[in-house]
Amino acid sequence: MAHDLPGWVAELTDPRRAQTLDELADRLVPLAEHAIDVSRRLQAQLNELNDPFKRDALYGRVERLKARAGEALEEITAEIAASGEERIERVWADWAERAGPDDRAAREQELRRRLDSDVVPALTKQQQDVAERVAGRTSAALEEATQTLLTRVEELAKAVTDLIHDVLPLAREGLSLASRISTLSSHARKAGRGPIPEELKDAGAQTARAFDEAVARLELEWAALGARSASVRAALRGAEESAFSQVTEEMTRCVEELAPEHVKALNEAEERARSLFDRPPHEDGAPAD
């Protein structure tokens, strides 16, 4: 939907409609300001486009990947530890349901001692072994994912640098045009008052056409840069997510590969624990009744 500005806007800003030298000078001023504003906005957008590729931003991106991978590894390690604790607690719960009140405290103390010496060390070693193997695979995957991320960011940075080099002259063109307009406005004021000489009138008309063409290019490039900036941000975010997924997928594969062995160790630990709980007290070294 078109939104037209009031008619007096063009009347007060178009140098070609000026009738006197003062009017010509007055109408040239906002054109210079407009050219400066568009050029500065374009330069600011170019700076914003380049910000994600500065050293600090790159360092932060790698650190975020490492931190997220570390958090995921901590979750897996906690799950591994919890799996063993759950087995022991399940056996304790079964024993508690069946145990009678007679000499229960002494029996429980003895069982805990036997668990700590016969079951827990082997179970802990198994959990540590699994956790270390997952951590090793995670470290290797993280290194590979980081390299992939850096390579992709470097490729994107090159494309953005080329884009900036192509667009930056346009921003400078706007500032140069603003300087020309300001100079013409100054000449118009120094020429005195009254009608506009043909030479200044032609210069004003040429300047107005140059302004229309230059600002149109700048505005179009500014709009296009906005879309490119959004695409670059999305690409960087996508590269980060892809790198993190690369790490978590390797972690998942590692856990799946180690799961049968770990479950077997848990079953053996649970079986060993139940064998302790099912023995009569005198077999655990406790005095017989």
Short mmCIF file of C-alpha atoms in Angstrom, two decimals:
data_model
loop_
_atom_site.label_atom_id
_atom_site.label_comp_id
_atom_site.label_asym_id
_atom_site.label_seq_id
_atom_site.Cartn_x
_atom_site.Cartn_y
_atom_site.Cartn_z
CA MET A 1 0.00 0.00 0.00
CA ALA A 2 1.48 3.34 -1.07
CA HIS A 3 1.91 6.07 1.51
CA ASP A 4 2.33 9.47 -0.15
CA LEU A 5 3.85 12.35 1.75
CA PRO A 6 2.14 15.75 1.76
CA GLY A 7 2.69 17.83 -1.34
CA TRP A 8 4.60 20.54 0.49
CA VAL A 9 7.41 18.06 1.23
CA ALA A 10 8.59 18.07 -2.37
CA GLU A 11 7.87 21.77 -2.60
CA LEU A 12 10.31 22.50 0.21
CA THR A 13 12.98 19.89 -0.63
CA ASP A 14 13.23 19.76 -4.43
CA PRO A 15 15.83 22.27 -5.68
CA ARG A 16 14.24 22.19 -9.12
CA ARG A 17 11.17 23.96 -7.71
CA ALA A 18 13.17 26.81 -6.21
CA GLN A 19 12.47 30.31 -7.55
CA THR A 20 15.09 32.30 -5.68
CA LEU A 21 18.65 31.81 -4.52
CA ASP A 22 17.53 31.54 -0.89
CA GLU A 23 14.99 28.87 -1.81
CA LEU A 24 17.64 26.95 -3.75
CA ALA A 25 20.02 27.06 -0.79
CA ASP A 26 17.24 26.07 1.64
CA ARG A 27 16.19 23.10 -0.47
CA LEU A 28 19.74 21.81 -0.88
CA VAL A 29 20.36 21.57 2.88
CA PRO A 30 17.93 18.67 3.62
CA LEU A 31 19.23 16.81 0.56
CA ALA A 32 22.75 16.90 1.98
CA GLU A 33 21.48 15.78 5.37
CA HIS A 34 19.48 12.97 3.75
CA ALA A 35 22.53 11.74 1.80
CA ILE A 36 24.63 11.79 4.99
CA ASP A 37 21.94 9.92 6.95
CA VAL A 38 21.56 7.17 4.36
CA SER A 39 25.33 6.79 4.03
CA ARG A 40 25.80 6.52 7.77
CA ARG A 41 23.00 4.00 8.10
CA LEU A 42 24.59 1.94 5.35
CA GLN A 43 28.00 2.11 7.04
CA ALA A 44 26.45 1.15 10.39
CA GLN A 45 24.80 -1.82 8.74
CA LEU A 46 28.11 -2.87 7.22
CA ASN A 47 29.74 -2.68 10.64
CA GLU A 48 26.93 -4.74 12.12
CA LEU A 49 27.34 -7.28 9.34
CA ASN A 50 31.04 -7.58 10.18
CA ASP A 51 30.65 -7.76 13.99
CA PRO A 52 30.00 -11.55 14.20
CA PHE A 53 33.36 -12.21 12.54
CA LYS A 54 35.54 -10.25 14.95
CA ARG A 55 37.95 -12.16 17.17
CA ASP A 56 35.88 -11.84 20.35
CA ALA A 57 32.72 -13.05 18.62
CA LEU A 58 34.55 -16.01 17.12
CA TYR A 59 36.05 -16.91 20.49
CA GLY A 60 32.63 -16.66 22.11
CA ARG A 61 31.10 -18.94 19.50
CA VAL A 62 33.69 -21.65 20.13
CA GLU A 63 33.35 -21.28 23.90
CA ARG A 64 29.57 -21.65 23.67
CA LEU A 65 30.00 -24.87 21.74
CA LYS A 66 32.42 -26.21 24.34
CA ALA A 67 30.14 -25.19 27.19
CA ARG A 68 27.09 -26.84 25.64
CA ALA A 69 29.06 -30.02 24.94
CA GLY A 70 30.30 -29.98 28.54
CA GLU A 71 26.76 -29.65 29.88
CA ALA A 72 25.57 -32.53 27.71
CA LEU A 73 28.48 -34.69 28.90
CA GLU A 74 27.70 -33.85 32.53
CA GLU A 75 24.10 -34.99 32.00
CA ILE A 76 25.24 -38.31 30.54
CA THR A 77 27.78 -38.81 33.32
CA ALA A 78 25.10 -38.12 35.91
CA GLU A 79 22.77 -40.62 34.21
CA ILE A 80 25.52 -43.26 34.24
CA ALA A 81 26.10 -42.72 37.96
CA ALA A 82 22.38 -42.70 38.67
CA SER A 83 21.90 -46.02 36.86
CA GLY A 84 24.14 -47.81 39.37
CA GLU A 85 22.63 -46.04 42.36
CA GLU A 86 19.13 -46.98 41.22
CA ARG A 87 20.08 -50.68 41.04
CA ILE A 88 21.50 -50.67 44.56
CA GLU A 89 18.56 -48.71 45.93
CA ARG A 90 16.16 -51.15 44.29
CA VAL A 91 17.86 -54.06 46.00
CA TRP A 92 17.84 -52.21 49.32
CA ALA A 93 14.12 -51.53 48.94
CA ASP A 94 13.44 -55.24 48.31
CA TRP A 95 15.52 -56.22 51.32
CA ALA A 96 13.81 -53.64 53.54
CA GLU A 97 10.40 -55.10 52.70
CA ARG A 98 11.48 -58.62 53.66
CA ALA A 99 13.74 -57.87 56.62
CA GLY A 100 12.33 -58.52 60.07
CA PRO A 101 12.77 -56.25 63.09
CA ASP A 102 15.20 -58.64 64.86
CA ASP A 103 18.77 -57.39 64.75
CA ARG A 104 17.92 -55.29 61.70
CA ALA A 105 20.29 -52.40 62.52
CA ALA A 106 23.31 -54.67 62.91
CA ARG A 107 22.37 -56.62 59.81
CA GLU A 108 22.01 -53.43 57.75
CA GLN A 109 25.37 -52.15 58.97
CA GLU A 110 27.06 -55.38 57.98
CA LEU A 111 25.39 -55.41 54.56
CA ARG A 112 26.48 -51.86 53.86
CA ARG A 113 30.03 -52.79 54.76
CA ARG A 114 29.92 -55.75 52.39
CA LEU A 115 28.40 -53.64 49.62
CA ASP A 116 31.10 -51.01 50.04
CA SER A 117 33.82 -53.64 49.82
CA ASP A 118 32.40 -56.20 47.35
CA VAL A 119 30.00 -54.35 45.02
CA VAL A 120 30.44 -50.58 45.03
CA PRO A 121 34.13 -50.48 43.94
CA ALA A 122 33.53 -52.64 40.88
CA LEU A 123 30.37 -50.73 40.03
CA THR A 124 32.13 -47.39 40.45
CA LYS A 125 35.00 -48.53 38.25
CA GLN A 126 32.56 -49.59 35.57
CA GLN A 127 30.78 -46.26 35.70
CA GLN A 128 34.05 -44.36 35.53
CA ASP A 129 35.22 -46.45 32.60
CA VAL A 130 32.03 -45.77 30.66
CA ALA A 131 32.13 -42.07 31.52
CA GLU A 132 35.77 -41.79 30.44
CA ARG A 133 35.11 -43.53 27.14
CA VAL A 134 32.15 -41.25 26.44
CA ALA A 135 34.26 -38.25 27.40
CA GLY A 136 37.03 -39.37 25.05
CA ARG A 137 34.67 -39.76 22.13
CA THR A 138 33.06 -36.43 23.00
CA SER A 139 36.42 -34.66 23.05
CA ALA A 140 37.33 -36.03 19.63
CA ALA A 141 33.91 -35.11 18.22
CA LEU A 142 34.14 -31.64 19.75
CA GLU A 143 37.52 -31.03 18.15
CA GLU A 144 36.20 -32.10 14.75
CA ALA A 145 32.99 -30.09 15.14
CA THR A 146 34.94 -27.01 16.20
CA GLN A 147 37.13 -27.26 13.12
CA THR A 148 34.07 -27.62 10.90
CA LEU A 149 32.48 -24.61 12.59
CA LEU A 150 35.60 -22.48 12.15
CA THR A 151 35.90 -23.49 8.50
CA ARG A 152 32.30 -22.54 7.81
CA VAL A 153 32.63 -19.24 9.65
CA GLU A 154 35.81 -18.49 7.70
CA GLU A 155 34.05 -19.17 4.39
CA LEU A 156 31.13 -16.97 5.41
CA ALA A 157 33.51 -14.24 6.62
CA LYS A 158 35.22 -14.16 3.22
CA ALA A 159 31.88 -13.75 1.46
CA VAL A 160 30.85 -10.99 3.88
CA THR A 161 34.20 -9.22 3.45
CA ASP A 162 33.78 -9.25 -0.31
CA LEU A 163 30.27 -7.88 0.10
CA ILE A 164 31.47 -5.08 2.39
CA HIS A 165 34.21 -4.11 -0.06
CA ASP A 166 31.60 -3.89 -2.83
CA VAL A 167 29.08 -1.83 -0.86
CA LEU A 168 31.38 0.48 1.11
CA PRO A 169 32.14 2.72 -1.91
CA LEU A 170 28.40 3.39 -2.20
CA ALA A 171 28.32 4.70 1.35
CA ARG A 172 31.30 6.93 0.60
CA GLU A 173 29.58 8.08 -2.57
CA GLY A 174 26.69 9.35 -0.46
CA LEU A 175 29.04 11.36 1.75
CA SER A 176 30.82 12.75 -1.30
CA LEU A 177 27.46 13.74 -2.79
CA ALA A 178 26.48 15.44 0.48
CA SER A 179 29.70 17.47 0.31
CA ARG A 180 28.92 18.57 -3.26
CA ILE A 181 25.39 19.55 -2.27
CA SER A 182 26.62 21.55 0.72
CA THR A 183 29.14 23.35 -1.51
CA LEU A 184 26.41 24.22 -4.01
CA SER A 185 24.16 25.49 -1.23
CA SER A 186 26.99 27.69 0.03
CA HIS A 187 27.52 29.12 -3.47
CA ALA A 188 23.81 29.87 -3.74
CA ARG A 189 23.82 31.83 -0.49
CA LYS A 190 26.96 33.75 -1.47
CA ALA A 191 25.37 34.69 -4.82
CA GLY A 192 23.02 37.01 -2.99
CA ARG A 193 19.26 37.22 -3.33
CA GLY A 194 16.79 37.23 -6.15
CA PRO A 195 16.30 34.98 -9.17
CA ILE A 196 18.54 31.97 -9.72
CA PRO A 197 21.16 32.37 -12.46
CA GLU A 198 20.96 29.75 -15.21
CA GLU A 199 24.31 28.27 -14.21
CA LEU A 200 23.17 27.64 -10.63
CA LYS A 201 19.76 26.48 -11.82
CA ASP A 202 21.37 23.86 -14.06
CA ALA A 203 23.74 22.85 -11.27
CA GLY A 204 20.80 22.51 -8.88
CA ALA A 205 18.87 20.36 -11.36
CA GLN A 206 21.88 18.12 -12.02
CA THR A 207 22.52 17.80 -8.30
CA ALA A 208 18.89 16.88 -7.65
CA ARG A 209 19.03 14.16 -10.31
CA ALA A 210 22.32 12.86 -8.92
CA PHE A 211 20.78 12.86 -5.46
CA ASP A 212 17.71 10.91 -6.60
CA GLU A 213 19.84 8.30 -8.33
CA ALA A 214 22.40 7.95 -5.56
CA VAL A 215 19.88 7.80 -2.71
CA ALA A 216 17.80 5.28 -4.63
CA ARG A 217 20.86 3.05 -4.94
CA LEU A 218 21.77 3.57 -1.29
CA GLU A 219 18.26 2.87 -0.06
CA LEU A 220 18.02 -0.25 -2.22
CA GLU A 221 21.40 -1.49 -1.00
CA TRP A 222 20.42 -0.70 2.59
CA ALA A 223 17.25 -2.78 2.23
CA ALA A 224 19.18 -5.62 0.57
CA LEU A 225 21.80 -5.53 3.30
CA GLY A 226 19.09 -5.98 5.90
CA ALA A 227 18.07 -9.24 4.23
CA ARG A 228 21.69 -10.32 3.86
CA SER A 229 22.39 -9.55 7.52
CA ALA A 230 19.45 -11.73 8.55
CA SER A 231 20.73 -14.53 6.31
CA VAL A 232 24.24 -14.26 7.77
CA ARG A 233 22.91 -14.39 11.34
CA ALA A 234 20.79 -17.42 10.47
CA ALA A 235 23.77 -19.11 8.81
CA LEU A 236 25.99 -18.53 11.82
CA ARG A 237 23.33 -19.85 14.15
CA GLY A 238 22.81 -22.84 11.89
CA ALA A 239 26.56 -23.55 11.87
CA GLU A 240 26.61 -23.49 15.68
CA GLU A 241 23.61 -25.80 15.98
CA SER A 242 25.04 -28.17 13.37
CA ALA A 243 28.35 -28.33 15.25
CA PHE A 244 26.57 -29.06 18.53
CA SER A 245 24.44 -31.73 16.87
CA GLN A 246 27.60 -33.29 15.45
CA VAL A 247 28.93 -33.65 19.00
CA THR A 248 25.71 -34.92 20.57
CA GLU A 249 25.16 -37.44 17.79
CA GLU A 250 28.60 -38.92 18.46
CA MET A 251 27.85 -38.97 22.19
CA THR A 252 24.58 -40.79 21.51
CA ARG A 253 26.29 -43.36 19.30
CA CYS A 254 28.94 -43.94 21.95
CA VAL A 255 26.34 -44.45 24.69
CA GLU A 256 24.38 -46.85 22.49
CA GLU A 257 27.51 -48.86 21.75
CA LEU A 258 28.50 -49.06 25.42
CA ALA A 259 24.97 -49.68 26.72
CA PRO A 260 24.98 -53.53 26.46
CA GLU A 261 28.26 -53.78 28.32
CA HIS A 262 27.10 -51.29 30.96
CA VAL A 263 23.76 -53.02 31.46
CA LYS A 264 25.56 -56.33 31.85
CA ALA A 265 27.79 -54.80 34.53
CA LEU A 266 24.73 -53.38 36.30
CA ASN A 267 23.01 -56.75 36.23
CA GLU A 268 26.09 -58.42 37.67
CA ALA A 269 26.37 -55.79 40.39
CA GLU A 270 22.70 -56.16 41.27
CA GLU A 271 23.00 -59.93 41.32
CA ARG A 272 26.04 -59.70 43.59
CA ALA A 273 24.22 -57.28 45.89
CA ARG A 274 21.17 -59.56 46.09
CA SER A 275 23.40 -62.50 46.90
CA LEU A 276 24.71 -60.57 49.89
CA PHE A 277 21.25 -59.61 51.05
CA ASP A 278 19.90 -63.13 50.65
CA ARG A 279 22.62 -64.76 52.75
CA PRO A 280 21.90 -65.65 56.36
CA PRO A 281 23.61 -63.27 58.80
CA HIS A 282 26.29 -65.80 59.89
CA GLU A 283 27.53 -66.12 56.30
CA ASP A 284 28.38 -62.42 56.26
CA GLY A 285 30.56 -62.75 59.28
CA ALA A 286 27.87 -61.73 61.74
CA PRO A 287 27.53 -63.92 64.85
CA ALA A 288 25.00 -66.73 64.46
CA ASP A 289 22.02 -66.87 66.75
#
